[in-house]
Amino acid sequence: MGNERHRSERTARRARIRRNRRVWLVSTVAVIVVLGVSLSIVLASLQAPAEAETAPEAASGTQTPTPEHTPLTPVEQLLADADDDLACAVTFAGDGIADAPMLQVQGTLYAALPIPAQDGMAFGGWYTSAETAAAFQADARVNGADAVTCDNQQRELHGSWMPAEQNAAAGTEVPILMYHQFTTRPEGEDGWLRGNYAYIGDFEAHMTHIASTGFYLPTWDELSAFIDGRLYLPPRSVIVTDDDADQTWFDLAVPIVEQQKVLATSFMVTAYRSDPAPSPYVLRRSHTHDMHEAGANGDGRMVNWTADEIAADLNTSGDLLGAREVIAYPYGHYNDTAKQGVAQAGYEMARTIEPGKVVIGTDKYALPVVRIDYGMGLDSLISRIG
């Protein structure tokens, strides 16, 4: 009996072990199956986008082209390079005109506007519209005496042409006004230089007349092109200059120049002073560096020195002022050697004290002037320049 019970217990235990093994095996297989399915889903999800991206290329056999960058226009490139809200891209239009756009700065005066050239023609200037350009309308003409204004950082100027014969027939004569010192005394100053002192009330009347009655104010590069016959200037053109840059010029005259917005040139002796321009409307030009002194024979150094010495002096002055267009001869003294020295230093014009007006063909190294002395009121000015 005891043996049979033990055998029966062993048989039952073995059956339980076999049954537990089958349950474990089934559970293990189930887990493996579940994990395998999950892994397949993950792999499929990772591969699907790549296949989706490459499927069109595989189907067509071509690659999707990379979008091309649209290049900037010359105007857009100018403004992008400037990266300045005050920058203004100025373009030029007109028959036969192909000048590239140039960058200007709003609120300053136009700088170095081009002067196109065409055989047998004189350039008529830059204007605010095609219509005013065709009519050579002086009050719509734009040059370096005008402040830059723009719309959305852009401005278009229009050019025109005039036959050279018509330009010569216009007979324009350009007066260069020459002032020196200024006084607040209506009765004038005393002493032998009395004539040099313009009463500031007269000067104000002069500048107001020029600013309000339609005078055109050429720049020096325009005057040079006019002398060559390459540029038309309106009959009512005038250039305002001051010699020596006396302190009375800074204190009394410059505020009027700026108020009336009249372009003026200050001829400075740079050995004495080379102050920064006191106004956007004042150009600094050379009255030599250190030749406003008497030479060995009592006349100015300009007619005592060699051409090389003159050129060296003017190079110093030009470097200090940053400009070499024109000089004013000290005391008005000059000769052929002086002209040679001026040209050797890279200047293309020189102003004398000889009376007269500039016309086509004037000697560029002997520009005449209209001298303004004490006592010359508005009527005197009008009688000389209209």
CSV table of C-alpha atoms in Angstrom, one decimal:
chain,number,residue,atom,x,y,z
A,1,MET,CA,0.0,0.0,0.0
A,2,GLY,CA,2.8,2.5,1.0
A,3,ASN,CA,4.7,1.8,-2.2
A,4,GLU,CA,1.7,2.3,-4.5
A,5,ARG,CA,0.9,5.6,-2.8
A,6,HIS,CA,4.5,6.8,-3.4
A,7,ARG,CA,4.4,5.8,-7.0
A,8,SER,CA,1.1,7.6,-7.5
A,9,GLU,CA,2.5,10.8,-5.9
A,10,ARG,CA,5.6,10.6,-8.2
A,11,THR,CA,3.4,10.2,-11.2
A,12,ALA,CA,1.2,13.2,-10.3
A,13,ARG,CA,4.3,15.4,-9.6
A,14,ARG,CA,5.8,14.5,-13.0
A,15,ALA,CA,2.6,15.4,-14.7
A,16,ARG,CA,2.5,18.8,-13.0
A,17,ILE,CA,6.1,19.5,-14.1
A,18,ARG,CA,5.3,18.6,-17.7
A,19,ARG,CA,2.2,20.7,-17.6
A,20,ASN,CA,4.1,23.7,-16.1
A,21,ARG,CA,6.8,23.3,-18.8
A,22,ARG,CA,4.2,23.5,-21.6
A,23,VAL,CA,2.6,26.6,-20.1
A,24,TRP,CA,6.1,28.3,-19.8
A,25,LEU,CA,6.9,27.4,-23.4
A,26,VAL,CA,3.7,28.7,-24.8
A,27,SER,CA,4.1,32.0,-22.8
A,28,THR,CA,7.7,32.4,-24.0
A,29,VAL,CA,6.7,31.8,-27.6
A,30,ALA,CA,3.8,34.3,-27.3
A,31,VAL,CA,6.2,37.0,-25.9
A,32,ILE,CA,8.7,36.4,-28.7
A,33,VAL,CA,5.9,36.7,-31.3
A,34,VAL,CA,4.7,40.0,-29.8
A,35,LEU,CA,8.2,41.5,-29.6
A,36,GLY,CA,8.9,40.5,-33.2
A,37,VAL,CA,5.7,42.1,-34.4
A,38,SER,CA,6.4,45.3,-32.5
A,39,LEU,CA,10.0,45.4,-33.9
A,40,SER,CA,8.7,45.0,-37.4
A,41,ILE,CA,6.3,47.9,-36.9
A,42,VAL,CA,9.0,50.2,-35.6
A,43,LEU,CA,11.4,49.3,-38.5
A,44,ALA,CA,8.6,49.8,-41.0
A,45,SER,CA,7.8,53.2,-39.6
A,46,LEU,CA,11.4,54.3,-39.8
A,47,GLN,CA,11.8,53.1,-43.4
A,48,ALA,CA,8.5,54.5,-44.7
A,49,PRO,CA,9.5,58.2,-44.9
A,50,ALA,CA,12.8,57.5,-46.6
A,51,GLU,CA,11.0,55.3,-49.1
A,52,ALA,CA,8.3,57.9,-49.6
A,53,GLU,CA,10.9,60.5,-50.3
A,54,THR,CA,12.9,58.4,-52.7
A,55,ALA,CA,9.9,56.8,-54.4
A,56,PRO,CA,9.1,59.7,-56.8
A,57,GLU,CA,12.8,59.9,-57.8
A,58,ALA,CA,12.9,56.1,-58.2
A,59,ALA,CA,9.8,56.2,-60.3
A,60,SER,CA,10.9,59.1,-62.5
A,61,GLY,CA,14.6,58.3,-62.5
A,62,THR,CA,15.5,62.1,-61.9
A,63,GLN,CA,16.4,64.2,-58.9
A,64,THR,CA,14.3,67.2,-57.7
A,65,PRO,CA,16.3,70.4,-58.7
A,66,THR,CA,17.6,72.7,-56.0
A,67,PRO,CA,15.8,76.2,-56.2
A,68,GLU,CA,18.1,78.8,-57.8
A,69,HIS,CA,18.8,82.1,-55.9
A,70,THR,CA,17.5,85.1,-57.8
A,71,PRO,CA,20.4,87.6,-58.2
A,72,LEU,CA,19.9,91.1,-57.0
A,73,THR,CA,19.5,94.0,-59.4
A,74,PRO,CA,22.3,96.6,-59.5
A,75,VAL,CA,20.1,99.0,-57.5
A,76,GLU,CA,19.3,96.3,-54.9
A,77,GLN,CA,22.9,95.3,-54.6
A,78,LEU,CA,24.0,98.9,-54.0
A,79,LEU,CA,21.4,99.3,-51.2
A,80,ALA,CA,22.3,95.9,-49.7
A,81,ASP,CA,26.0,96.7,-49.6
A,82,ALA,CA,25.3,100.1,-48.1
A,83,ASP,CA,23.0,98.7,-45.3
A,84,ASP,CA,22.0,102.3,-44.5
A,85,ASP,CA,18.5,103.7,-44.2
A,86,LEU,CA,19.8,107.0,-45.6
A,87,ALA,CA,21.3,105.4,-48.7
A,88,CYS,CA,19.8,106.3,-52.0
A,89,ALA,CA,20.4,104.5,-55.3
A,90,VAL,CA,20.3,107.0,-58.1
A,91,THR,CA,19.7,105.8,-61.6
A,92,PHE,CA,20.1,107.7,-64.9
A,93,ALA,CA,17.8,107.7,-67.9
A,94,GLY,CA,18.0,109.3,-71.3
A,95,ASP,CA,18.8,108.8,-74.9
A,96,GLY,CA,22.3,107.1,-75.2
A,97,ILE,CA,22.9,107.3,-71.5
A,98,ALA,CA,24.3,104.1,-69.9
A,99,ASP,CA,25.7,105.3,-66.7
A,100,ALA,CA,25.5,102.7,-63.9
A,101,PRO,CA,23.5,103.5,-60.8
A,102,MET,CA,25.4,105.2,-58.0
A,103,LEU,CA,25.0,105.5,-54.3
A,104,GLN,CA,24.2,108.9,-52.7
A,105,VAL,CA,23.2,109.8,-49.1
A,106,GLN,CA,19.9,111.5,-48.4
A,107,GLY,CA,20.3,114.8,-46.7
A,108,THR,CA,23.7,115.5,-48.2
A,109,LEU,CA,24.5,117.3,-51.5
A,110,TYR,CA,24.8,115.2,-54.6
A,111,ALA,CA,28.4,114.1,-55.1
A,112,ALA,CA,30.2,113.5,-58.4
A,113,LEU,CA,27.2,113.1,-60.7
A,114,PRO,CA,28.4,111.8,-64.1
A,115,ILE,CA,28.7,114.1,-67.1
A,116,PRO,CA,28.1,111.8,-70.1
A,117,ALA,CA,29.8,112.6,-73.5
A,118,GLN,CA,28.6,112.2,-77.0
A,119,ASP,CA,30.3,113.3,-80.3
A,120,GLY,CA,28.9,116.6,-81.6
A,121,MET,CA,26.6,117.1,-78.6
A,122,ALA,CA,26.7,119.0,-75.3
A,123,PHE,CA,25.2,117.3,-72.3
A,124,GLY,CA,22.1,119.2,-71.1
A,125,GLY,CA,22.3,118.2,-67.4
A,126,TRP,CA,20.2,116.1,-65.1
A,127,TYR,CA,16.6,116.8,-64.4
A,128,THR,CA,13.7,115.6,-62.3
A,129,SER,CA,11.7,114.2,-65.3
A,130,ALA,CA,12.0,113.4,-69.0
A,131,GLU,CA,9.8,116.4,-69.8
A,132,THR,CA,11.9,118.9,-67.9
A,133,ALA,CA,15.1,117.4,-69.4
A,134,ALA,CA,13.8,117.9,-72.9
A,135,ALA,CA,13.0,121.5,-72.1
A,136,PHE,CA,16.3,122.2,-70.3
A,137,GLN,CA,14.2,123.6,-67.5
A,138,ALA,CA,16.7,125.2,-65.1
A,139,ASP,CA,14.6,125.1,-62.0
A,140,ALA,CA,14.2,121.4,-62.4
A,141,ARG,CA,17.9,120.7,-63.0
A,142,VAL,CA,19.8,118.7,-60.3
A,143,ASN,CA,23.5,118.9,-59.5
A,144,GLY,CA,25.9,119.1,-56.6
A,145,ALA,CA,24.3,122.2,-55.3
A,146,ASP,CA,21.2,120.2,-54.4
A,147,ALA,CA,20.4,118.0,-51.4
A,148,VAL,CA,19.7,114.3,-52.1
A,149,THR,CA,16.0,113.3,-51.8
A,150,CYS,CA,14.6,109.9,-52.5
A,151,ASP,CA,11.5,107.8,-52.6
A,152,ASN,CA,11.9,104.3,-51.0
A,153,GLN,CA,15.7,104.9,-51.2
A,154,GLN,CA,15.6,105.3,-55.0
A,155,ARG,CA,15.8,108.3,-57.4
A,156,GLU,CA,15.8,108.5,-61.2
A,157,LEU,CA,17.4,111.4,-62.9
A,158,HIS,CA,16.8,112.2,-66.6
A,159,GLY,CA,19.5,113.5,-69.0
A,160,SER,CA,19.2,115.4,-72.3
A,161,TRP,CA,21.4,116.5,-75.1
A,162,MET,CA,21.9,119.7,-77.1
A,163,PRO,CA,23.8,120.1,-80.4
A,164,ALA,CA,27.2,121.6,-79.8
A,165,GLU,CA,26.3,124.5,-82.2
A,166,GLN,CA,23.2,125.3,-80.2
A,167,ASN,CA,25.2,125.2,-76.9
A,168,ALA,CA,27.7,127.7,-78.4
A,169,ALA,CA,24.9,129.9,-79.7
A,170,ALA,CA,23.3,130.1,-76.2
A,171,GLY,CA,26.2,132.4,-75.3
A,172,THR,CA,26.2,131.6,-71.6
A,173,GLU,CA,28.6,133.6,-69.5
A,174,VAL,CA,29.4,132.4,-65.9
A,175,PRO,CA,30.4,135.0,-63.4
A,176,ILE,CA,32.6,133.9,-60.5
A,177,LEU,CA,31.9,136.2,-57.6
A,178,MET,CA,35.0,136.9,-55.4
A,179,TYR,CA,34.4,138.0,-51.7
A,180,HIS,CA,37.1,138.4,-49.0
A,181,GLN,CA,36.3,139.7,-45.5
A,182,PHE,CA,33.0,140.8,-44.0
A,183,THR,CA,31.9,143.5,-41.6
A,184,THR,CA,28.8,144.3,-39.6
A,185,ARG,CA,29.5,148.0,-39.9
A,186,PRO,CA,27.4,149.6,-42.7
A,187,GLU,CA,30.0,152.4,-42.9
A,188,GLY,CA,32.7,149.8,-43.5
A,189,GLU,CA,36.1,149.2,-42.0
A,190,ASP,CA,39.1,151.6,-41.9
A,191,GLY,CA,42.5,151.0,-43.3
A,192,TRP,CA,44.0,150.1,-46.7
A,193,LEU,CA,42.0,146.8,-46.9
A,194,ARG,CA,38.7,148.7,-46.5
A,195,GLY,CA,37.7,147.7,-50.0
A,196,ASN,CA,38.0,144.0,-49.2
A,197,TYR,CA,35.3,144.1,-46.5
A,198,ALA,CA,31.8,143.4,-47.8
A,199,TYR,CA,29.0,144.8,-45.6
A,200,ILE,CA,27.2,141.7,-44.3
A,201,GLY,CA,23.8,143.3,-45.1
A,202,ASP,CA,24.8,143.6,-48.7
A,203,PHE,CA,26.1,140.0,-48.8
A,204,GLU,CA,22.7,138.8,-47.4
A,205,ALA,CA,20.9,140.7,-50.1
A,206,HIS,CA,23.2,139.2,-52.7
A,207,MET,CA,22.6,135.6,-51.6
A,208,THR,CA,18.9,136.1,-51.2
A,209,HIS,CA,18.7,137.4,-54.8
A,210,ILE,CA,20.7,134.4,-56.1
A,211,ALA,CA,18.6,131.9,-54.2
A,212,SER,CA,15.2,133.3,-55.0
A,213,THR,CA,15.4,134.5,-58.6
A,214,GLY,CA,16.3,131.2,-60.5
A,215,PHE,CA,20.1,131.2,-60.7
A,216,TYR,CA,21.8,127.9,-61.4
A,217,LEU,CA,24.9,127.1,-59.3
A,218,PRO,CA,27.4,125.1,-61.3
A,219,THR,CA,29.9,122.8,-59.6
A,220,TRP,CA,33.6,123.0,-60.6
A,221,ASP,CA,33.5,119.9,-62.7
A,222,GLU,CA,30.5,121.3,-64.5
A,223,LEU,CA,32.3,124.5,-65.2
A,224,SER,CA,35.3,122.6,-66.6
A,225,ALA,CA,33.0,120.6,-68.9
A,226,PHE,CA,31.2,123.8,-69.9
A,227,ILE,CA,34.6,125.4,-70.9
A,228,ASP,CA,35.3,122.3,-73.1
A,229,GLY,CA,31.9,122.7,-74.8
A,230,ARG,CA,30.8,119.3,-73.4
A,231,LEU,CA,28.1,120.7,-71.1
A,232,TYR,CA,25.3,123.2,-71.4
A,233,LEU,CA,24.9,125.7,-68.5
A,234,PRO,CA,21.8,127.9,-68.2
A,235,PRO,CA,22.4,131.6,-69.0
A,236,ARG,CA,21.6,132.6,-65.4
A,237,SER,CA,24.5,130.7,-63.8
A,238,VAL,CA,26.8,132.0,-61.1
A,239,ILE,CA,29.6,130.7,-58.8
A,240,VAL,CA,30.1,132.2,-55.3
A,241,THR,CA,33.7,132.2,-53.8
A,242,ASP,CA,35.5,133.6,-50.8
A,243,ASP,CA,39.3,134.1,-50.6
A,244,ASP,CA,41.4,133.5,-47.5
A,245,ALA,CA,38.8,131.9,-45.2
A,246,ASP,CA,38.9,134.9,-42.8
A,247,GLN,CA,37.2,134.4,-39.5
A,248,THR,CA,34.5,136.9,-40.6
A,249,TRP,CA,33.7,134.4,-43.4
A,250,PHE,CA,32.9,131.7,-40.8
A,251,ASP,CA,31.1,134.0,-38.3
A,252,LEU,CA,29.1,136.2,-40.6
A,253,ALA,CA,28.8,134.8,-44.1
A,254,VAL,CA,28.5,131.1,-43.7
A,255,PRO,CA,25.2,131.2,-41.7
A,256,ILE,CA,23.7,133.2,-44.6
A,257,VAL,CA,25.1,130.7,-47.2
A,258,GLU,CA,23.6,127.8,-45.3
A,259,GLN,CA,20.2,129.6,-44.7
A,260,GLN,CA,19.8,130.4,-48.4
A,261,LYS,CA,21.3,127.0,-49.5
A,262,VAL,CA,23.7,128.7,-51.9
A,263,LEU,CA,26.7,126.5,-52.9
A,264,ALA,CA,29.9,128.5,-52.2
A,265,THR,CA,33.6,127.8,-52.3
A,266,SER,CA,36.1,128.9,-49.7
A,267,PHE,CA,39.7,129.2,-51.0
A,268,MET,CA,41.9,128.4,-48.0
A,269,VAL,CA,45.6,129.0,-47.3
A,270,THR,CA,46.2,125.6,-45.6
A,271,ALA,CA,49.4,126.7,-43.8
A,272,TYR,CA,47.2,129.1,-41.9
A,273,ARG,CA,44.0,127.0,-41.4
A,274,SER,CA,42.3,124.0,-42.9
A,275,ASP,CA,39.1,123.9,-40.8
A,276,PRO,CA,36.5,121.3,-41.6
A,277,ALA,CA,33.8,122.5,-43.9
A,278,PRO,CA,31.5,124.7,-41.8
A,279,SER,CA,28.4,123.8,-43.9
A,280,PRO,CA,27.4,121.2,-46.5
A,281,TYR,CA,27.0,124.2,-48.8
A,282,VAL,CA,30.7,125.2,-48.4
A,283,LEU,CA,33.4,123.6,-50.6
A,284,ARG,CA,37.0,123.8,-49.4
A,285,ARG,CA,39.5,124.5,-52.2
A,286,SER,CA,43.1,125.6,-52.3
A,287,HIS,CA,44.5,129.1,-52.1
A,288,THR,CA,47.9,127.2,-51.9
A,289,HIS,CA,49.5,125.8,-48.8
A,290,ASP,CA,52.2,128.4,-48.1
A,291,MET,CA,52.5,130.7,-51.2
A,292,HIS,CA,50.3,133.6,-49.9
A,293,GLU,CA,53.6,135.4,-49.2
A,294,ALA,CA,55.8,137.7,-51.2
A,295,GLY,CA,58.7,136.2,-53.0
A,296,ALA,CA,62.2,137.5,-53.7
A,297,ASN,CA,61.1,140.1,-56.2
A,298,GLY,CA,58.2,141.4,-54.0
A,299,ASP,CA,55.5,139.6,-56.0
A,300,GLY,CA,53.8,136.4,-54.8
A,301,ARG,CA,55.8,133.2,-54.3
A,302,MET,CA,53.6,131.7,-57.1
A,303,VAL,CA,55.6,133.7,-59.6
A,304,ASN,CA,59.0,133.3,-57.9
A,305,TRP,CA,59.1,129.5,-57.4
A,306,THR,CA,59.8,126.7,-59.9
A,307,ALA,CA,57.1,124.5,-61.2
A,308,ASP,CA,58.3,121.7,-59.0
A,309,GLU,CA,58.2,123.8,-55.9
A,310,ILE,CA,54.7,125.1,-56.8
A,311,ALA,CA,53.5,121.5,-57.4
A,312,ALA,CA,54.9,120.3,-54.1
A,313,ASP,CA,53.1,123.1,-52.2
A,314,LEU,CA,49.8,122.5,-54.0
A,315,ASN,CA,50.1,118.7,-53.3
A,316,THR,CA,50.3,119.4,-49.6
A,317,SER,CA,47.3,121.7,-49.8
A,318,GLY,CA,45.3,119.2,-51.9
A,319,ASP,CA,46.1,116.4,-49.5
A,320,LEU,CA,44.9,118.5,-46.6
A,321,LEU,CA,41.7,119.5,-48.3
A,322,GLY,CA,41.0,116.3,-50.1
A,323,ALA,CA,40.2,118.1,-53.4
A,324,ARG,CA,42.2,119.2,-56.4
A,325,GLU,CA,39.8,120.7,-58.9
A,326,VAL,CA,40.7,124.4,-58.7
A,327,ILE,CA,43.0,126.8,-56.9
A,328,ALA,CA,42.9,130.6,-56.5
A,329,TYR,CA,46.2,132.3,-57.2
A,330,PRO,CA,47.4,134.3,-54.2
A,331,TYR,CA,47.2,138.1,-55.0
A,332,GLY,CA,46.1,136.9,-58.5
A,333,HIS,CA,49.8,136.5,-59.5
A,334,TYR,CA,50.6,133.9,-62.1
A,335,ASN,CA,52.6,133.1,-65.1
A,336,ASP,CA,53.3,130.2,-67.4
A,337,THR,CA,55.5,128.5,-64.8
A,338,ALA,CA,52.7,128.9,-62.2
A,339,LYS,CA,50.3,127.3,-64.7
A,340,GLN,CA,52.7,124.4,-65.2
A,341,GLY,CA,53.0,123.8,-61.5
A,342,VAL,CA,49.3,123.8,-61.0
A,343,ALA,CA,48.8,121.3,-63.8
A,344,GLN,CA,51.7,119.2,-62.5
A,345,ALA,CA,50.0,118.9,-59.1
A,346,GLY,CA,46.8,117.5,-60.8
A,347,TYR,CA,44.6,120.6,-60.7
A,348,GLU,CA,42.6,121.4,-63.8
A,349,MET,CA,41.6,125.0,-63.2
A,350,ALA,CA,43.0,128.1,-61.5
A,351,ARG,CA,41.2,131.4,-60.7
A,352,THR,CA,42.7,134.8,-61.2
A,353,ILE,CA,41.6,138.3,-60.0
A,354,GLU,CA,41.2,139.5,-63.6
A,355,PRO,CA,37.8,140.9,-64.3
A,356,GLY,CA,35.5,139.0,-66.6
A,357,LYS,CA,33.2,136.0,-67.0
A,358,VAL,CA,33.8,132.4,-68.0
A,359,VAL,CA,32.7,131.3,-71.4
A,360,ILE,CA,33.3,128.3,-73.7
A,361,GLY,CA,37.0,128.1,-74.5
A,362,THR,CA,38.2,130.2,-71.5
A,363,ASP,CA,41.7,129.4,-70.4
A,364,LYS,CA,41.2,127.0,-67.5
A,365,TYR,CA,44.3,128.2,-65.7
A,366,ALA,CA,43.2,131.8,-66.0
A,367,LEU,CA,39.6,132.0,-64.8
A,368,PRO,CA,38.4,135.6,-64.5
A,369,VAL,CA,36.2,136.9,-61.7
A,370,VAL,CA,33.6,139.5,-60.7
A,371,ARG,CA,35.2,141.2,-57.6
A,372,ILE,CA,32.9,142.3,-54.8
A,373,ASP,CA,34.1,145.2,-52.8
A,374,TYR,CA,32.8,147.3,-50.0
A,375,GLY,CA,29.8,149.4,-50.9
A,376,MET,CA,28.5,147.1,-53.7
A,377,GLY,CA,24.9,146.6,-52.8
A,378,LEU,CA,22.2,144.6,-54.6
A,379,ASP,CA,21.9,147.0,-57.5
A,380,SER,CA,25.6,146.7,-58.1
A,381,LEU,CA,25.4,142.9,-58.1
A,382,ILE,CA,22.4,142.9,-60.5
A,383,SER,CA,24.2,145.2,-62.9
A,384,ARG,CA,27.0,142.6,-63.1
A,385,ILE,CA,25.2,139.3,-63.1
A,386,GLY,CA,21.5,140.1,-63.9
